[in-house]
Amino acid sequence: MQASVDFIEAVQGLLDQVKTTQTQKFDQAAEILSEVVMDGRLIYLWGPGGHSSIFAEDALYRKGELAAVCPICDPSISLSHGGAREINGMERVTGYGKLIIEYHGIAKGDAVVLGSAYGINPVAIEGALECRRRGATVISITSPSFSDQSSFGGAKHGSGKSLYQVSDLYIDSFVPYGDAILEYEGMGKKISPVATIMQAILLKALMAQTMVRLHEKGATPFTWTNSLQEGGIEANRSYMNKIWGKVKSM
Amino acid sequence: MSLMQDYLKNAVAALERVADAQAELEAASRLLADTIEAGGLVHIFGTDPHAAAIQDEFFFKPGGLVAVSPLYDPAFSLSHGAYRSAMCQSLDQLTPAILDYYEYMKPGEPILLLTLSPKSLVFAQALEKAAALGLKTIVLASPEDEENRKQLSAADCLIDARCPAGAHCLEVKSVTAGSPAGCALSACLTCLSLLTAQRLGEEQLWRGHGLVGADQAPVIKEYIERIRHL
């Protein structure tokens, strides 16, 4: 039993599925996002719920990453202030999703990339609906098959809708229902969840596609320099000053 | 008189009015002391950002009670977005969700509920939920009117700080300012801490000068898994 290899191969299998079926969606999404950046706006990234918040955090102030992003890292909808608090309670508080969108000033013409593998969390659905109500475009990275097989009403938005159903465009991350992917005889439950990895890789892929699209349009996307190297902080300073007030998580 | 002198005069008067709450403070201190002597915890929760800041006066402070467990949530902290915290005040079922998280609160243990906005939805729901959890509810607030007093009196004990947020204020360029309500609330809390400390042994109080001292490590070790935010 070489579980480490099994896990890697299982993730590779999911990535192959993404590669063979989602390329056109990446193109469409990158086109939308590149226009947003060329319009002088920031791309909002939001992983609304517990582990999903890692999705947005990973893109925050990261060497080589597109700097024109506003990762939403709400403390109540992250694990940092209590995993059980978030998962068992906060993501089900009605009105919280709307509050986050209002707080970040998301408006008509903006684009929000929402990452939620399970795609059923009420805060995520409410947030997506509010974004669209305001005229912002919602692109989600999610797993419709996971959402469709989730039957526990207590964990869902009052509308019964899933994230892929309330997005303008979604990219399928193929996270299997139940998240855990490895199964061994005698172990009882499946082990080893893949949601965070799949969601994060797909966001990286989308950001890469967006940066290249910007380059093709003649706009060199600003990316962060490693602040741990000499001169790194200084290299980032002017862009940092430009976005400081807008990016609350910075 | 200058603005500063007017404010100080109002603040002193507010502190003096706290003395009228002695009977309620004594009653509450007996409950807190009995709980601590029986090995329980005293919980404290400020349900608006400025009350949440004041609750820190009761936690991990030299001369203060060791067995105190605060409830904190980013929704009630200005540091996570002041505007955000203002919007959170009207979120339905927010405070019940927060109280549910602190599962280790035992029925019969007291919870001090502090607020400078005693008519807010979050406060009303916190009071209701705390009671439903079987906690002994001690409210520290200044009722804004008789109806509000009646609502707050649903608590097991109401400590009236006698200084509603809008009262005893000054005007600065036609804007209301300089409310001494926070001083009054803070004074109530400190008085409660002192009255309770008087009933307990030294080992149940934090020692230190300015900050809790490094020699308190054994006490911290005893409580660190029981008090979430220690």
Coordinates of C-alpha atoms in Angstrom, one line a residue:
Chain A
M1 CA 0.0 0.0 0.0
Q2 CA 1.8 3.1 -1.2
A3 CA -0.8 5.7 -0.2
S4 CA 1.4 8.6 -1.0
V5 CA 1.7 7.5 -4.6
D6 CA -2.0 6.5 -4.8
F7 CA -2.9 10.0 -3.7
I8 CA -0.7 11.7 -6.2
E9 CA -2.0 9.5 -9.0
A10 CA -5.6 10.2 -7.9
V11 CA -5.0 14.0 -8.0
Q12 CA -3.3 13.6 -11.4
G13 CA -6.4 11.8 -12.6
L14 CA -8.7 14.6 -11.6
L15 CA -6.3 17.1 -13.2
D16 CA -6.4 15.2 -16.4
Q17 CA -10.2 15.4 -16.4
V18 CA -10.0 19.2 -15.9
K19 CA -7.4 19.5 -18.7
T20 CA -9.5 17.6 -21.2
T21 CA -12.8 19.2 -20.5
Q22 CA -12.4 22.7 -19.0
T23 CA -10.0 24.5 -21.3
Q24 CA -12.6 26.5 -23.1
K25 CA -14.0 27.7 -19.7
F26 CA -10.5 28.8 -18.6
D27 CA -10.3 30.8 -21.9
Q28 CA -13.7 32.4 -21.3
A29 CA -12.9 33.2 -17.7
A30 CA -9.5 34.6 -18.5
E31 CA -11.0 36.8 -21.2
I32 CA -13.5 38.3 -18.7
L33 CA -10.8 38.8 -16.0
S34 CA -8.3 40.4 -18.4
E35 CA -10.9 43.0 -19.4
V36 CA -11.6 43.7 -15.8
V37 CA -7.9 44.3 -15.1
M38 CA -7.5 46.5 -18.3
D39 CA -10.4 48.5 -17.0
G40 CA -8.2 49.4 -14.0
R41 CA -10.1 47.1 -11.6
L42 CA -9.0 44.4 -9.2
I43 CA -10.2 40.8 -9.5
Y44 CA -11.9 39.7 -6.3
L45 CA -11.0 36.2 -5.1
W46 CA -13.1 34.7 -2.4
G47 CA -13.1 31.2 -0.8
P48 CA -16.3 31.6 1.3
G49 CA -16.0 29.0 4.0
G50 CA -13.5 27.3 6.2
H51 CA -10.9 25.5 4.1
S52 CA -12.1 27.3 1.0
S53 CA -10.5 30.5 2.4
I54 CA -7.1 29.0 1.7
F55 CA -8.0 29.4 -2.0
A56 CA -7.9 33.2 -1.8
E57 CA -5.2 33.5 0.8
D58 CA -2.7 31.7 -1.4
A59 CA -3.1 34.4 -4.1
L60 CA -2.4 37.2 -1.6
Y61 CA 0.9 39.0 -2.1
R62 CA 2.6 36.0 -3.6
K63 CA 5.7 36.1 -5.8
G64 CA 4.9 35.6 -9.4
E65 CA 1.2 36.0 -8.8
L66 CA -1.0 38.6 -10.5
A67 CA -1.0 41.6 -8.2
A68 CA -4.3 43.0 -9.5
V69 CA -6.3 40.9 -7.2
C70 CA -8.3 41.5 -4.0
P71 CA -8.4 38.3 -2.0
I72 CA -11.2 38.4 0.5
C73 CA -10.1 36.9 3.7
D74 CA -12.9 37.4 6.1
P75 CA -11.9 36.3 9.6
S76 CA -15.3 34.9 10.4
I77 CA -15.4 32.8 7.3
S78 CA -11.9 31.3 7.7
L79 CA -10.5 28.8 10.1
S80 CA -8.2 31.3 11.8
H81 CA -10.7 32.2 14.5
G82 CA -12.0 28.8 15.1
G83 CA -12.6 26.0 12.6
A84 CA -15.7 24.7 14.4
R85 CA -17.0 28.2 14.8
E86 CA -16.9 28.8 11.0
I87 CA -18.0 25.4 9.7
N88 CA -20.7 24.7 12.3
G89 CA -22.1 28.3 12.6
M90 CA -20.9 31.3 10.8
E91 CA -21.3 30.1 7.2
R92 CA -25.0 29.5 7.9
V93 CA -25.8 33.0 9.3
T94 CA -28.3 34.6 7.0
G95 CA -27.1 38.0 5.7
Y96 CA -23.5 37.3 6.2
G97 CA -22.7 36.7 2.6
K98 CA -24.3 40.0 1.6
L99 CA -22.4 41.8 4.4
I100 CA -19.1 40.7 3.0
I101 CA -19.9 41.9 -0.5
E102 CA -21.1 45.2 0.8
Y103 CA -18.1 45.6 3.0
H104 CA -15.7 45.1 0.1
G105 CA -17.6 47.5 -2.1
I106 CA -18.2 45.1 -4.9
A107 CA -20.0 46.8 -7.7
K108 CA -21.2 46.7 -11.3
G109 CA -18.3 45.9 -13.7
D110 CA -16.3 44.0 -11.1
A111 CA -15.5 40.3 -11.4
V112 CA -15.5 37.9 -8.4
V113 CA -13.9 34.4 -8.6
L114 CA -15.5 32.3 -6.0
G115 CA -13.9 29.0 -4.9
S116 CA -16.0 26.4 -3.1
A117 CA -15.5 22.8 -4.1
Y118 CA -18.7 21.6 -2.3
G119 CA -20.6 24.6 -3.6
I120 CA -23.5 24.5 -1.1
N121 CA -22.4 26.8 1.7
P122 CA -25.2 29.4 2.3
V123 CA -22.7 32.3 2.7
A124 CA -21.3 31.4 -0.7
I125 CA -24.6 31.3 -2.4
E126 CA -25.9 34.5 -0.8
G127 CA -22.6 36.2 -1.7
A128 CA -22.8 35.1 -5.3
L129 CA -26.4 36.2 -5.6
E130 CA -25.6 39.6 -4.1
C131 CA -22.6 40.1 -6.5
R132 CA -24.8 39.4 -9.5
R133 CA -27.5 41.7 -8.1
R134 CA -25.0 44.5 -8.1
G135 CA -23.9 43.8 -11.6
A136 CA -20.6 42.0 -10.9
T137 CA -19.7 38.9 -12.8
V138 CA -19.4 35.7 -10.8
I139 CA -17.0 33.0 -12.0
S140 CA -16.8 30.0 -9.7
I141 CA -14.5 27.1 -9.4
T142 CA -16.6 24.3 -7.9
S143 CA -17.7 20.7 -8.3
P144 CA -21.3 20.4 -9.5
S145 CA -21.4 16.7 -8.9
F146 CA -20.5 17.3 -5.3
S147 CA -23.2 19.9 -4.9
D148 CA -25.8 17.7 -6.6
Q149 CA -25.1 14.8 -4.3
S150 CA -25.3 16.9 -1.2
S151 CA -28.7 16.3 0.3
F152 CA -28.5 17.7 3.8
G153 CA -30.8 20.6 3.7
G154 CA -29.5 22.1 7.0
A155 CA -26.2 22.9 5.3
K156 CA -27.7 24.5 2.2
H157 CA -28.9 28.0 1.2
G158 CA -32.6 28.6 1.6
S159 CA -33.1 28.7 -2.2
G160 CA -31.8 25.2 -2.5
K161 CA -29.4 26.4 -5.2
S162 CA -25.7 25.4 -5.5
L163 CA -22.9 27.7 -6.5
Y164 CA -22.6 26.5 -10.1
Q165 CA -26.2 27.4 -10.6
V166 CA -25.9 31.0 -9.4
S167 CA -22.6 31.8 -11.3
D168 CA -22.2 33.4 -14.7
L169 CA -19.6 30.9 -15.5
Y170 CA -18.1 27.9 -13.6
I171 CA -15.0 25.8 -13.9
D172 CA -15.5 22.2 -12.8
S173 CA -12.9 21.0 -10.3
F174 CA -14.2 17.4 -10.3
V175 CA -13.9 17.1 -6.5
P176 CA -15.6 13.8 -5.8
Y177 CA -18.6 13.7 -3.5
G178 CA -17.3 13.3 0.1
D179 CA -14.0 14.9 -0.8
A180 CA -11.8 12.0 0.4
I181 CA -10.4 10.0 -2.5
L182 CA -8.5 6.9 -1.2
E183 CA -10.1 3.7 -0.1
Y184 CA -8.4 0.8 1.5
E185 CA -9.9 -2.4 2.8
G186 CA -10.5 -2.5 6.5
M187 CA -10.2 1.3 7.0
G188 CA -13.9 2.0 7.0
K189 CA -14.2 5.5 5.6
K190 CA -12.3 6.9 2.6
I191 CA -9.3 9.1 3.5
S192 CA -7.4 12.0 2.0
P193 CA -9.4 15.0 0.9
V194 CA -8.6 16.7 -2.4
A195 CA -10.8 19.8 -2.4
T196 CA -8.2 22.4 -1.3
I197 CA -5.6 21.2 -3.7
M198 CA -7.9 21.0 -6.7
Q199 CA -9.4 24.4 -6.0
A200 CA -6.0 26.0 -5.5
I201 CA -4.5 24.5 -8.6
L202 CA -7.4 25.5 -10.8
L203 CA -7.2 29.1 -9.5
K204 CA -3.5 29.1 -10.3
A205 CA -4.3 27.9 -13.8
L206 CA -6.9 30.6 -14.3
M207 CA -4.6 33.3 -13.0
A208 CA -1.9 32.0 -15.4
Q209 CA -4.3 32.1 -18.3
T210 CA -5.4 35.6 -17.3
M211 CA -1.8 36.9 -17.1
V212 CA -1.0 35.5 -20.5
R213 CA -4.2 37.0 -22.0
L214 CA -3.2 40.4 -20.6
H215 CA 0.2 40.0 -22.2
E216 CA -1.4 39.1 -25.5
K217 CA -3.4 42.3 -25.3
G218 CA -0.3 44.3 -24.8
A219 CA -0.7 44.9 -21.1
T220 CA 2.1 43.5 -19.0
P221 CA 0.6 42.3 -15.8
F222 CA 2.3 43.4 -12.6
T223 CA 3.4 40.5 -10.5
W224 CA 4.9 40.6 -7.0
T225 CA 8.6 40.4 -6.4
N226 CA 9.8 38.1 -3.6
S227 CA 9.8 40.4 -0.5
L228 CA 12.3 38.1 1.2
Q229 CA 15.0 39.0 -1.3
E230 CA 17.0 42.2 -1.2
G231 CA 15.1 45.1 -2.7
G232 CA 11.9 43.0 -2.8
I233 CA 9.8 45.2 -0.5
E234 CA 10.9 48.3 -2.4
A235 CA 10.1 46.7 -5.8
N236 CA 6.5 46.0 -4.6
R237 CA 6.0 49.4 -2.9
S238 CA 4.5 51.5 -5.6
Y239 CA 1.9 48.9 -6.5
M240 CA 1.2 48.3 -2.8
N241 CA 0.5 51.9 -2.3
K242 CA -1.9 51.9 -5.2
I243 CA -4.0 49.0 -3.8
W244 CA -3.5 49.3 -0.1
G245 CA -6.8 51.0 0.7
K246 CA -8.8 48.6 -1.4
V247 CA -7.3 45.2 -0.5
K248 CA -8.4 44.8 3.1
S249 CA -6.4 41.6 3.5
M250 CA -3.1 43.2 2.6
Chain B
M1 CA -16.0 75.7 31.4
S2 CA -14.0 74.1 28.6
L3 CA -15.1 71.1 26.7
M4 CA -12.5 69.0 28.4
Q5 CA -13.6 70.1 31.8
D6 CA -17.3 69.5 30.9
Y7 CA -16.4 65.9 29.9
L8 CA -14.4 65.2 33.0
K9 CA -17.2 66.5 35.1
N10 CA -19.7 64.2 33.3
A11 CA -17.3 61.3 33.6
V12 CA -16.9 61.8 37.3
A13 CA -20.6 62.0 37.8
A14 CA -21.1 58.8 35.8
L15 CA -18.6 57.0 38.0
E16 CA -20.3 58.2 41.1
R17 CA -23.7 56.9 39.9
V18 CA -22.2 53.5 39.6
A19 CA -22.1 53.4 43.5
D20 CA -25.9 53.2 43.3
A21 CA -25.5 49.7 41.7
Q22 CA -23.8 48.3 44.8
A23 CA -26.5 45.9 45.8
E24 CA -26.7 44.3 42.3
L25 CA -22.9 44.2 42.1
E26 CA -22.7 42.5 45.5
A27 CA -25.3 39.9 44.5
A28 CA -23.5 39.2 41.2
S29 CA -20.1 38.9 43.0
R30 CA -21.5 36.3 45.3
L31 CA -22.6 34.2 42.3
L32 CA -19.2 34.6 40.6
A33 CA -17.3 33.7 43.8
D34 CA -19.5 30.6 44.4
T35 CA -18.9 29.5 40.8
I36 CA -15.2 29.9 41.0
E37 CA -14.8 28.2 44.3
A38 CA -16.8 25.3 43.0
G39 CA -14.3 25.0 40.1
G40 CA -16.4 26.7 37.4
L41 CA -15.7 29.5 35.0
V42 CA -17.2 32.9 34.6
H43 CA -17.9 33.8 31.0
I44 CA -18.0 37.3 29.5
F45 CA -19.2 38.6 26.2
G46 CA -19.4 42.2 24.9
T47 CA -21.8 42.3 22.0
D48 CA -20.8 45.5 20.4
P49 CA -17.2 46.5 19.5
H50 CA -16.7 49.0 22.3
A51 CA -18.3 46.7 24.9
A52 CA -16.0 44.0 23.6
A53 CA -13.0 46.2 24.2
I54 CA -14.2 46.9 27.7
Q55 CA -14.6 43.2 28.5
D56 CA -10.8 42.9 28.2
E57 CA -10.7 44.8 31.5
F58 CA -12.0 41.6 33.2
F59 CA -9.6 39.1 31.5
F60 CA -6.0 38.3 32.3
K61 CA -5.4 41.4 34.2
P62 CA -3.2 41.7 37.3
G63 CA -5.4 41.6 40.4
G64 CA -8.3 40.2 38.3
L65 CA -10.0 36.8 38.5
V66 CA -8.2 33.9 36.9
A67 CA -11.2 31.8 36.1
V68 CA -12.7 34.1 33.5
S69 CA -13.3 32.9 30.0
P70 CA -14.1 35.6 27.4
L71 CA -16.1 35.1 24.2
Y72 CA -14.5 36.8 21.3
D73 CA -15.6 37.1 17.7
P74 CA -14.2 39.1 14.8
A75 CA -17.7 40.4 14.2
F76 CA -17.3 42.5 17.4
S77 CA -13.8 43.7 16.8
L78 CA -13.0 47.0 15.2
S79 CA -9.7 45.5 14.2
H80 CA -11.3 43.3 11.6
G81 CA -13.2 46.1 9.9
A82 CA -15.0 48.8 11.9
Y83 CA -17.7 49.2 9.2
R84 CA -18.0 45.5 9.1
S85 CA -18.6 45.3 12.8
A86 CA -21.3 47.9 12.6
M87 CA -23.1 45.9 9.9
C88 CA -22.8 42.8 12.0
Q89 CA -24.9 44.3 14.8
S90 CA -28.1 43.6 12.9
L91 CA -27.3 40.1 11.7
D92 CA -30.0 37.6 12.7
Q93 CA -28.8 34.5 14.7
L94 CA -25.2 35.8 14.8
T95 CA -24.8 35.8 18.6
P96 CA -26.6 32.4 19.0
A97 CA -24.1 30.9 16.5
I98 CA -21.2 32.4 18.5
L99 CA -22.5 31.2 21.8
D100 CA -23.0 27.7 20.4
Y101 CA -19.3 27.6 19.5
Y102 CA -18.3 27.9 23.2
E103 CA -19.7 24.5 23.9
Y104 CA -17.8 24.1 27.2
M105 CA -19.9 26.7 29.0
K106 CA -21.8 24.6 31.6
P107 CA -25.4 25.2 32.7
G108 CA -25.4 27.1 35.9
E109 CA -22.2 29.0 35.1
P110 CA -22.6 32.8 34.9
I111 CA -22.1 34.8 31.8
L112 CA -21.7 38.5 31.9
L113 CA -23.3 40.2 28.9
L114 CA -22.0 43.7 28.2
T115 CA -23.4 46.2 25.8
L116 CA -23.5 49.9 25.0
S117 CA -26.3 49.2 22.6
P118 CA -28.9 47.4 24.8
K119 CA -31.6 47.6 22.1
S120 CA -29.6 45.8 19.4
L121 CA -30.7 42.6 17.8
V122 CA -27.4 40.9 18.6
F123 CA -27.7 41.7 22.3
A124 CA -31.3 40.5 22.6
Q125 CA -30.5 37.3 20.9
A126 CA -27.4 36.7 23.0
L127 CA -29.5 37.1 26.2
E128 CA -32.1 34.7 24.9
K129 CA -29.6 32.1 23.8
A130 CA -27.5 32.3 27.0
A131 CA -30.7 31.7 29.0
A132 CA -31.6 28.8 26.8
L133 CA -28.2 27.3 27.4
G134 CA -28.9 27.3 31.1
L135 CA -26.3 29.9 31.9
K136 CA -26.9 32.4 34.7
T137 CA -27.2 35.7 32.8
I138 CA -25.8 38.9 34.3
V139 CA -26.3 41.9 32.1
L140 CA -24.2 45.0 32.5
A141 CA -25.8 47.8 30.6
S142 CA -27.7 51.1 30.9
P143 CA -31.3 50.6 29.9
E144 CA -32.4 53.3 27.4
D145 CA -36.0 53.5 28.6
E146 CA -38.5 51.6 30.7
E147 CA -39.4 49.1 28.0
N148 CA -35.7 48.4 27.5
R149 CA -35.3 48.0 31.2
K150 CA -38.1 45.4 31.2
Q151 CA -36.3 43.5 28.4
L152 CA -33.0 43.5 30.2
S153 CA -34.6 42.5 33.4
A154 CA -35.3 39.1 31.8
A155 CA -31.7 38.4 32.9
D156 CA -31.0 36.7 36.2
C157 CA -29.3 39.9 37.3
L158 CA -29.2 43.4 35.8
I159 CA -26.4 45.7 36.7
D160 CA -27.6 49.1 35.6
A161 CA -24.5 51.2 34.8
R162 CA -26.8 54.3 34.9
C163 CA -25.3 56.0 31.8
P164 CA -27.1 55.3 28.5
A165 CA -24.9 55.9 25.5
G166 CA -26.7 59.0 24.4
A167 CA -27.0 60.6 27.8
H168 CA -24.6 63.1 29.6
C169 CA -23.0 63.9 26.3
L170 CA -21.5 67.1 24.9
E171 CA -21.9 68.7 21.5
V172 CA -18.9 69.3 19.3
K173 CA -20.0 71.3 16.2
S174 CA -23.6 70.0 16.5
V175 CA -22.3 66.4 16.7
T176 CA -23.0 64.5 20.0
A177 CA -19.7 63.4 21.5
G178 CA -17.8 62.6 24.7
S179 CA -20.2 60.0 26.1
P180 CA -19.1 58.7 29.5
A181 CA -21.1 55.5 29.0
G182 CA -17.9 53.4 28.4
C183 CA -16.4 54.7 31.6
A184 CA -19.4 53.8 33.6
L185 CA -19.6 50.3 32.1
S186 CA -15.9 49.8 32.7
A187 CA -16.2 51.0 36.3
C188 CA -19.1 48.5 36.9
L189 CA -16.9 45.7 35.6
T190 CA -13.9 46.7 37.7
C191 CA -16.1 47.0 40.8
L192 CA -17.5 43.5 40.2
S193 CA -14.0 42.1 39.8
L194 CA -12.9 43.7 43.1
L195 CA -16.0 42.6 45.0
T196 CA -15.6 39.1 43.8
A197 CA -11.8 39.0 44.4
Q198 CA -12.5 40.0 48.0
R199 CA -14.4 36.8 48.5
L200 CA -11.8 34.5 47.0
G201 CA -8.3 33.3 47.9
E202 CA -5.2 34.9 46.5
E203 CA -4.5 31.9 44.3
Q204 CA -7.6 32.7 42.3
L205 CA -6.3 36.1 41.3
W206 CA -3.7 37.0 38.6
R207 CA -0.5 38.6 39.8
G208 CA 1.7 41.0 38.0
H209 CA 2.6 44.6 37.4
G210 CA 1.0 46.1 34.3
L211 CA 0.9 42.7 32.8
V212 CA 0.4 39.2 34.2
G213 CA 3.8 38.1 35.4
A214 CA 5.9 35.3 34.0
D215 CA 5.7 33.6 37.4
Q216 CA 2.1 32.8 36.7
A217 CA 3.0 30.1 34.2
P218 CA 1.7 27.2 36.5
V219 CA -1.7 28.9 36.7
I220 CA -1.8 29.4 33.0
K221 CA -0.9 25.8 32.5
E222 CA -3.8 24.8 34.8
Y223 CA -6.3 26.8 32.8
I224 CA -5.0 27.0 29.3
E225 CA -7.1 24.1 28.0
R226 CA -10.2 25.3 29.7
I227 CA -10.2 28.9 28.7
R228 CA -10.3 29.1 24.9
H229 CA -8.5 32.4 24.6
L230 CA -5.9 32.0 27.3

